[in-house]
């Protein structure tokens, strides 16, 4: 059963986009354009809370990260912030690989890694067709990128394929705060202020209009949990952080 059959969407569909192929091409081109100011805007528009969220994800998987024999893949890694947070958590631990299908993002990820001396490898790859064998990783993560996939079910199945039996998946994504007062304030900021500031600073207003639109169309935390379970995962759970602004889903591939 797909997300679409439950009243949602099968994957991201920017305005005017008809199918998965067009959606993927649009997302790749859009993120390539905003790559030069991507980090600045992420930190500025989130008031640096995005750094706290990534560190918190890393803290949840310390056992894996500190294991030198483990392998970790960060999907849709962008400029590498979560992969670098993993490396900082365990400087001599697991092998860490970041993948993204936007080359402009990877240029910046590699530059940051070189400047810091962190041991992270970056690979250009489509999250729906990964160039890795079955059962390759102990942990596959994705922060703020899963929402941009052209097909969510295919994304979960591809993560499942490359996970080792017993391995973990972790997806951190934006959500919709539930509190009446905080929710109203956040929606005003997210839908009105953020697109304006993001457009002014990046020079690309459409990318920051796409952001709140894509979040509003993304499956709820409960619906995404259901997609995980139908893809074959076990121990699926989620946590809402910072008043529900973001949600972390974790799951395991059954042994």
PDB file of N, CA, C and O in Angstrom, residues 16-59:
ATOM      1  N   UNK A  16       3.878  21.824 -10.452  1.00  0.00           N
ATOM      2  CA  UNK A  16       4.037  21.677 -11.894  1.00  0.00           C
ATOM      3  C   UNK A  16       4.730  20.401 -12.335  1.00  0.00           C
ATOM      4  O   UNK A  16       4.871  20.145 -13.528  1.00  0.00           O
ATOM      5  N   UNK A  17       5.158  19.585 -11.375  1.00  0.00           N
ATOM      6  CA  UNK A  17       5.881  18.350 -11.692  1.00  0.00           C
ATOM      7  C   UNK A  17       4.892  17.197 -11.826  1.00  0.00           C
ATOM      8  O   UNK A  17       3.987  17.032 -10.996  1.00  0.00           O
ATOM      9  N   UNK A  18       5.095  16.358 -12.859  1.00  0.00           N
ATOM     10  CA  UNK A  18       4.118  15.312 -13.166  1.00  0.00           C
ATOM     11  C   UNK A  18       4.487  13.925 -12.655  1.00  0.00           C
ATOM     12  O   UNK A  18       3.604  13.130 -12.351  1.00  0.00           O
ATOM     13  N   UNK A  19       5.773  13.592 -12.612  1.00  0.00           N
ATOM     14  CA  UNK A  19       6.121  12.219 -12.281  1.00  0.00           C
ATOM     15  C   UNK A  19       7.448  12.159 -11.516  1.00  0.00           C
ATOM     16  O   UNK A  19       8.078  13.189 -11.249  1.00  0.00           O
ATOM     17  N   UNK A  20       7.869  10.947 -11.183  1.00  0.00           N
ATOM     18  CA  UNK A  20       9.073  10.761 -10.374  1.00  0.00           C
ATOM     19  C   UNK A  20      10.329  11.268 -11.079  1.00  0.00           C
ATOM     20  O   UNK A  20      11.211  11.859 -10.444  1.00  0.00           O
ATOM     21  N   UNK A  21      10.441  11.012 -12.364  1.00  0.00           N
ATOM     22  CA  UNK A  21      11.639  11.436 -13.098  1.00  0.00           C
ATOM     23  C   UNK A  21      11.775  12.943 -13.071  1.00  0.00           C
ATOM     24  O   UNK A  21      12.856  13.482 -12.808  1.00  0.00           O
ATOM     25  N   UNK A  22      10.683  13.651 -13.318  1.00  0.00           N
ATOM     26  CA  UNK A  22      10.718  15.112 -13.296  1.00  0.00           C
ATOM     27  C   UNK A  22      10.989  15.629 -11.887  1.00  0.00           C
ATOM     28  O   UNK A  22      11.702  16.621 -11.710  1.00  0.00           O
ATOM     29  N   UNK A  23      10.403  14.970 -10.889  1.00  0.00           N
ATOM     30  CA  UNK A  23      10.604  15.402  -9.503  1.00  0.00           C
ATOM     31  C   UNK A  23      12.076  15.310  -9.115  1.00  0.00           C
ATOM     32  O   UNK A  23      12.640  16.243  -8.525  1.00  0.00           O
ATOM     33  N   UNK A  24      12.719  14.191  -9.455  1.00  0.00           N
ATOM     34  CA  UNK A  24      14.126  14.016  -9.113  1.00  0.00           C
ATOM     35  C   UNK A  24      15.000  15.048  -9.808  1.00  0.00           C
ATOM     36  O   UNK A  24      15.910  15.640  -9.206  1.00  0.00           O
ATOM     37  N   UNK A  25      14.736  15.287 -11.093  1.00  0.00           N
ATOM     38  CA  UNK A  25      15.525  16.265 -11.846  1.00  0.00           C
ATOM     39  C   UNK A  25      15.352  17.665 -11.275  1.00  0.00           C
ATOM     40  O   UNK A  25      16.313  18.443 -11.167  1.00  0.00           O
ATOM     41  N   UNK A  26      14.117  17.996 -10.893  1.00  0.00           N
ATOM     42  CA  UNK A  26      13.837  19.324 -10.331  1.00  0.00           C
ATOM     43  C   UNK A  26      14.568  19.510  -9.009  1.00  0.00           C
ATOM     44  O   UNK A  26      15.180  20.561  -8.768  1.00  0.00           O
ATOM     45  N   UNK A  27      14.499  18.499  -8.135  1.00  0.00           N
ATOM     46  CA  UNK A  27      15.155  18.597  -6.826  1.00  0.00           C
ATOM     47  C   UNK A  27      16.666  18.725  -6.988  1.00  0.00           C
ATOM     48  O   UNK A  27      17.312  19.550  -6.332  1.00  0.00           O
ATOM     49  N   UNK A  28      17.251  17.934  -7.889  1.00  0.00           N
ATOM     50  CA  UNK A  28      18.705  17.993  -8.101  1.00  0.00           C
ATOM     51  C   UNK A  28      19.127  19.389  -8.570  1.00  0.00           C
ATOM     52  O   UNK A  28      20.091  19.974  -8.061  1.00  0.00           O
ATOM     53  N   UNK A  29      18.397  19.934  -9.516  1.00  0.00           N
ATOM     54  CA  UNK A  29      18.753  21.257 -10.062  1.00  0.00           C
ATOM     55  C   UNK A  29      18.546  22.351  -9.022  1.00  0.00           C
ATOM     56  O   UNK A  29      19.377  23.254  -8.869  1.00  0.00           O
ATOM     57  N   UNK A  30      17.466  22.265  -8.253  1.00  0.00           N
ATOM     58  CA  UNK A  30      17.154  23.280  -7.246  1.00  0.00           C
ATOM     59  C   UNK A  30      18.216  23.326  -6.153  1.00  0.00           C
ATOM     60  O   UNK A  30      18.715  24.386  -5.788  1.00  0.00           O
ATOM     61  N   UNK A  31      18.607  22.156  -5.636  1.00  0.00           N
ATOM     62  CA  UNK A  31      19.604  22.135  -4.574  1.00  0.00           C
ATOM     63  C   UNK A  31      21.000  22.468  -5.096  1.00  0.00           C
ATOM     64  O   UNK A  31      21.828  23.002  -4.354  1.00  0.00           O
ATOM     65  N   UNK A  32      21.242  22.193  -6.359  1.00  0.00           N
ATOM     66  CA  UNK A  32      22.508  22.615  -6.949  1.00  0.00           C
ATOM     67  C   UNK A  32      22.626  24.132  -6.968  1.00  0.00           C
ATOM     68  O   UNK A  32      23.716  24.684  -6.726  1.00  0.00           O
ATOM     69  N   UNK A  33      21.515  24.813  -7.202  1.00  0.00           N
ATOM     70  CA  UNK A  33      21.536  26.275  -7.264  1.00  0.00           C
ATOM     71  C   UNK A  33      21.754  26.907  -5.898  1.00  0.00           C
ATOM     72  O   UNK A  33      22.414  27.947  -5.786  1.00  0.00           O
ATOM     73  N   UNK A  34      21.189  26.317  -4.853  1.00  0.00           N
ATOM     74  CA  UNK A  34      21.293  26.951  -3.521  1.00  0.00           C
ATOM     75  C   UNK A  34      22.492  26.452  -2.725  1.00  0.00           C
ATOM     76  O   UNK A  34      22.730  26.931  -1.611  1.00  0.00           O
ATOM     77  N   UNK A  35      23.255  25.519  -3.273  1.00  0.00           N
ATOM     78  CA  UNK A  35      24.387  24.935  -2.539  1.00  0.00           C
ATOM     79  C   UNK A  35      25.366  25.968  -1.975  1.00  0.00           C
ATOM     80  O   UNK A  35      25.832  25.806  -0.840  1.00  0.00           O
ATOM     81  N   UNK A  36      25.713  27.041  -2.715  1.00  0.00           N
ATOM     82  CA  UNK A  36      26.703  27.987  -2.188  1.00  0.00           C
ATOM     83  C   UNK A  36      26.330  28.606  -0.845  1.00  0.00           C
ATOM     84  O   UNK A  36      27.213  28.939  -0.051  1.00  0.00           O
ATOM     85  N   UNK A  37      25.042  28.793  -0.571  1.00  0.00           N
ATOM     86  CA  UNK A  37      24.637  29.414   0.694  1.00  0.00           C
ATOM     87  C   UNK A  37      23.803  28.484   1.560  1.00  0.00           C
ATOM     88  O   UNK A  37      23.132  28.926   2.498  1.00  0.00           O
ATOM     89  N   UNK A  38      23.860  27.219   1.257  1.00  0.00           N
ATOM     90  CA  UNK A  38      23.032  26.224   1.945  1.00  0.00           C
ATOM     91  C   UNK A  38      23.331  26.177   3.441  1.00  0.00           C
ATOM     92  O   UNK A  38      22.419  26.253   4.273  1.00  0.00           O
ATOM     93  N   UNK A  39      24.596  26.080   3.813  1.00  0.00           N
ATOM     94  CA  UNK A  39      24.956  25.997   5.232  1.00  0.00           C
ATOM     95  C   UNK A  39      24.581  27.258   5.981  1.00  0.00           C
ATOM     96  O   UNK A  39      24.022  27.209   7.085  1.00  0.00           O
ATOM     97  N   UNK A  40      24.899  28.396   5.394  1.00  0.00           N
ATOM     98  CA  UNK A  40      24.571  29.676   6.031  1.00  0.00           C
ATOM     99  C   UNK A  40      23.088  29.763   6.334  1.00  0.00           C
ATOM    100  O   UNK A  40      22.681  30.116   7.455  1.00  0.00           O
ATOM    101  N   UNK A  41      22.273  29.422   5.363  1.00  0.00           N
ATOM    102  CA  UNK A  41      20.832  29.532   5.542  1.00  0.00           C
ATOM    103  C   UNK A  41      20.303  28.505   6.536  1.00  0.00           C
ATOM    104  O   UNK A  41      19.430  28.814   7.354  1.00  0.00           O
ATOM    105  N   UNK A  42      20.815  27.290   6.481  1.00  0.00           N
ATOM    106  CA  UNK A  42      20.375  26.269   7.443  1.00  0.00           C
ATOM    107  C   UNK A  42      20.585  26.742   8.876  1.00  0.00           C
ATOM    108  O   UNK A  42      19.694  26.652   9.730  1.00  0.00           O
ATOM    109  N   UNK A  43      21.783  27.244   9.149  1.00  0.00           N
ATOM    110  CA  UNK A  43      22.112  27.648  10.513  1.00  0.00           C
ATOM    111  C   UNK A  43      21.393  28.941  10.905  1.00  0.00           C
ATOM    112  O   UNK A  43      20.915  29.082  12.040  1.00  0.00           O
ATOM    113  N   UNK A  44      21.316  29.868   9.974  1.00  0.00           N
ATOM    114  CA  UNK A  44      20.668  31.149  10.265  1.00  0.00           C
ATOM    115  C   UNK A  44      19.171  30.982  10.489  1.00  0.00           C
ATOM    116  O   UNK A  44      18.617  31.468  11.489  1.00  0.00           O
ATOM    117  N   UNK A  45      18.509  30.291   9.579  1.00  0.00           N
ATOM    118  CA  UNK A  45      17.052  30.186   9.640  1.00  0.00           C
ATOM    119  C   UNK A  45      16.575  29.269  10.761  1.00  0.00           C
ATOM    120  O   UNK A  45      15.436  29.384  11.212  1.00  0.00           O
ATOM    121  N   UNK A  46      17.449  28.369  11.238  1.00  0.00           N
ATOM    122  CA  UNK A  46      17.070  27.507  12.361  1.00  0.00           C
ATOM    123  C   UNK A  46      17.615  28.023  13.679  1.00  0.00           C
ATOM    124  O   UNK A  46      17.426  27.381  14.721  1.00  0.00           O
ATOM    125  N   UNK A  47      18.296  29.173  13.651  1.00  0.00           N
ATOM    126  CA  UNK A  47      18.945  29.731  14.844  1.00  0.00           C
ATOM    127  C   UNK A  47      19.959  28.744  15.422  1.00  0.00           C
ATOM    128  O   UNK A  47      20.152  28.652  16.626  1.00  0.00           O
ATOM    129  N   UNK A  48      20.586  27.984  14.543  1.00  0.00           N
ATOM    130  CA  UNK A  48      21.622  26.994  14.875  1.00  0.00           C
ATOM    131  C   UNK A  48      21.086  25.747  15.586  1.00  0.00           C
ATOM    132  O   UNK A  48      21.864  24.878  15.994  1.00  0.00           O
ATOM    133  N   UNK A  49      19.768  25.624  15.700  1.00  0.00           N
ATOM    134  CA  UNK A  49      19.212  24.437  16.359  1.00  0.00           C
ATOM    135  C   UNK A  49      19.448  23.188  15.513  1.00  0.00           C
ATOM    136  O   UNK A  49      19.495  22.070  16.046  1.00  0.00           O
ATOM    137  N   UNK A  50      19.621  23.347  14.198  1.00  0.00           N
ATOM    138  CA  UNK A  50      19.860  22.179  13.341  1.00  0.00           C
ATOM    139  C   UNK A  50      21.125  21.428  13.772  1.00  0.00           C
ATOM    140  O   UNK A  50      21.210  20.207  13.654  1.00  0.00           O
ATOM    141  N   UNK A  51      22.110  22.164  14.306  1.00  0.00           N
ATOM    142  CA  UNK A  51      23.336  21.510  14.787  1.00  0.00           C
ATOM    143  C   UNK A  51      23.034  20.639  16.003  1.00  0.00           C
ATOM    144  O   UNK A  51      23.590  19.535  16.142  1.00  0.00           O
ATOM    145  N   UNK A  52      22.162  21.131  16.861  1.00  0.00           N
ATOM    146  CA  UNK A  52      21.782  20.376  18.064  1.00  0.00           C
ATOM    147  C   UNK A  52      21.059  19.100  17.655  1.00  0.00           C
ATOM    148  O   UNK A  52      21.313  18.013  18.207  1.00  0.00           O
ATOM    149  N   UNK A  53      20.163  19.186  16.689  1.00  0.00           N
ATOM    150  CA  UNK A  53      19.417  18.011  16.239  1.00  0.00           C
ATOM    151  C   UNK A  53      20.358  16.932  15.698  1.00  0.00           C
ATOM    152  O   UNK A  53      20.212  15.757  16.022  1.00  0.00           O
ATOM    153  N   UNK A  54      21.332  17.350  14.903  1.00  0.00           N
ATOM    154  CA  UNK A  54      22.252  16.356  14.331  1.00  0.00           C
ATOM    155  C   UNK A  54      23.121  15.714  15.412  1.00  0.00           C
ATOM    156  O   UNK A  54      23.365  14.507  15.384  1.00  0.00           O
ATOM    157  N   UNK A  55      23.588  16.508  16.361  1.00  0.00           N
ATOM    158  CA  UNK A  55      24.370  15.933  17.463  1.00  0.00           C
ATOM    159  C   UNK A  55      23.530  14.942  18.258  1.00  0.00           C
ATOM    160  O   UNK A  55      24.023  13.908  18.708  1.00  0.00           O
ATOM    161  N   UNK A  56      22.275  15.253  18.408  1.00  0.00           N
ATOM    162  CA  UNK A  56      21.374  14.379  19.168  1.00  0.00           C
ATOM    163  C   UNK A  56      21.174  13.044  18.446  1.00  0.00           C
ATOM    164  O   UNK A  56      21.104  11.992  19.090  1.00  0.00           O
ATOM    165  N   UNK A  57      21.091  13.087  17.120  1.00  0.00           N
ATOM    166  CA  UNK A  57      20.999  11.840  16.348  1.00  0.00           C
ATOM    167  C   UNK A  57      22.256  11.004  16.575  1.00  0.00           C
ATOM    168  O   UNK A  57      22.193   9.791  16.824  1.00  0.00           O
ATOM    169  N   UNK A  58      23.417  11.660  16.490  1.00  0.00           N
ATOM    170  CA  UNK A  58      24.681  10.945  16.681  1.00  0.00           C
ATOM    171  C   UNK A  58      24.735  10.280  18.056  1.00  0.00           C
ATOM    172  O   UNK A  58      25.206   9.140  18.186  1.00  0.00           O
ATOM    173  N   UNK A  59      24.255  10.967  19.077  1.00  0.00           N
ATOM    174  CA  UNK A  59      24.292  10.424  20.437  1.00  0.00           C
ATOM    175  C   UNK A  59      23.433   9.164  20.564  1.00  0.00           C
ATOM    176  O   UNK A  59      23.700   8.309  21.418  1.00  0.00           O
TER     177      UNK A  59
END
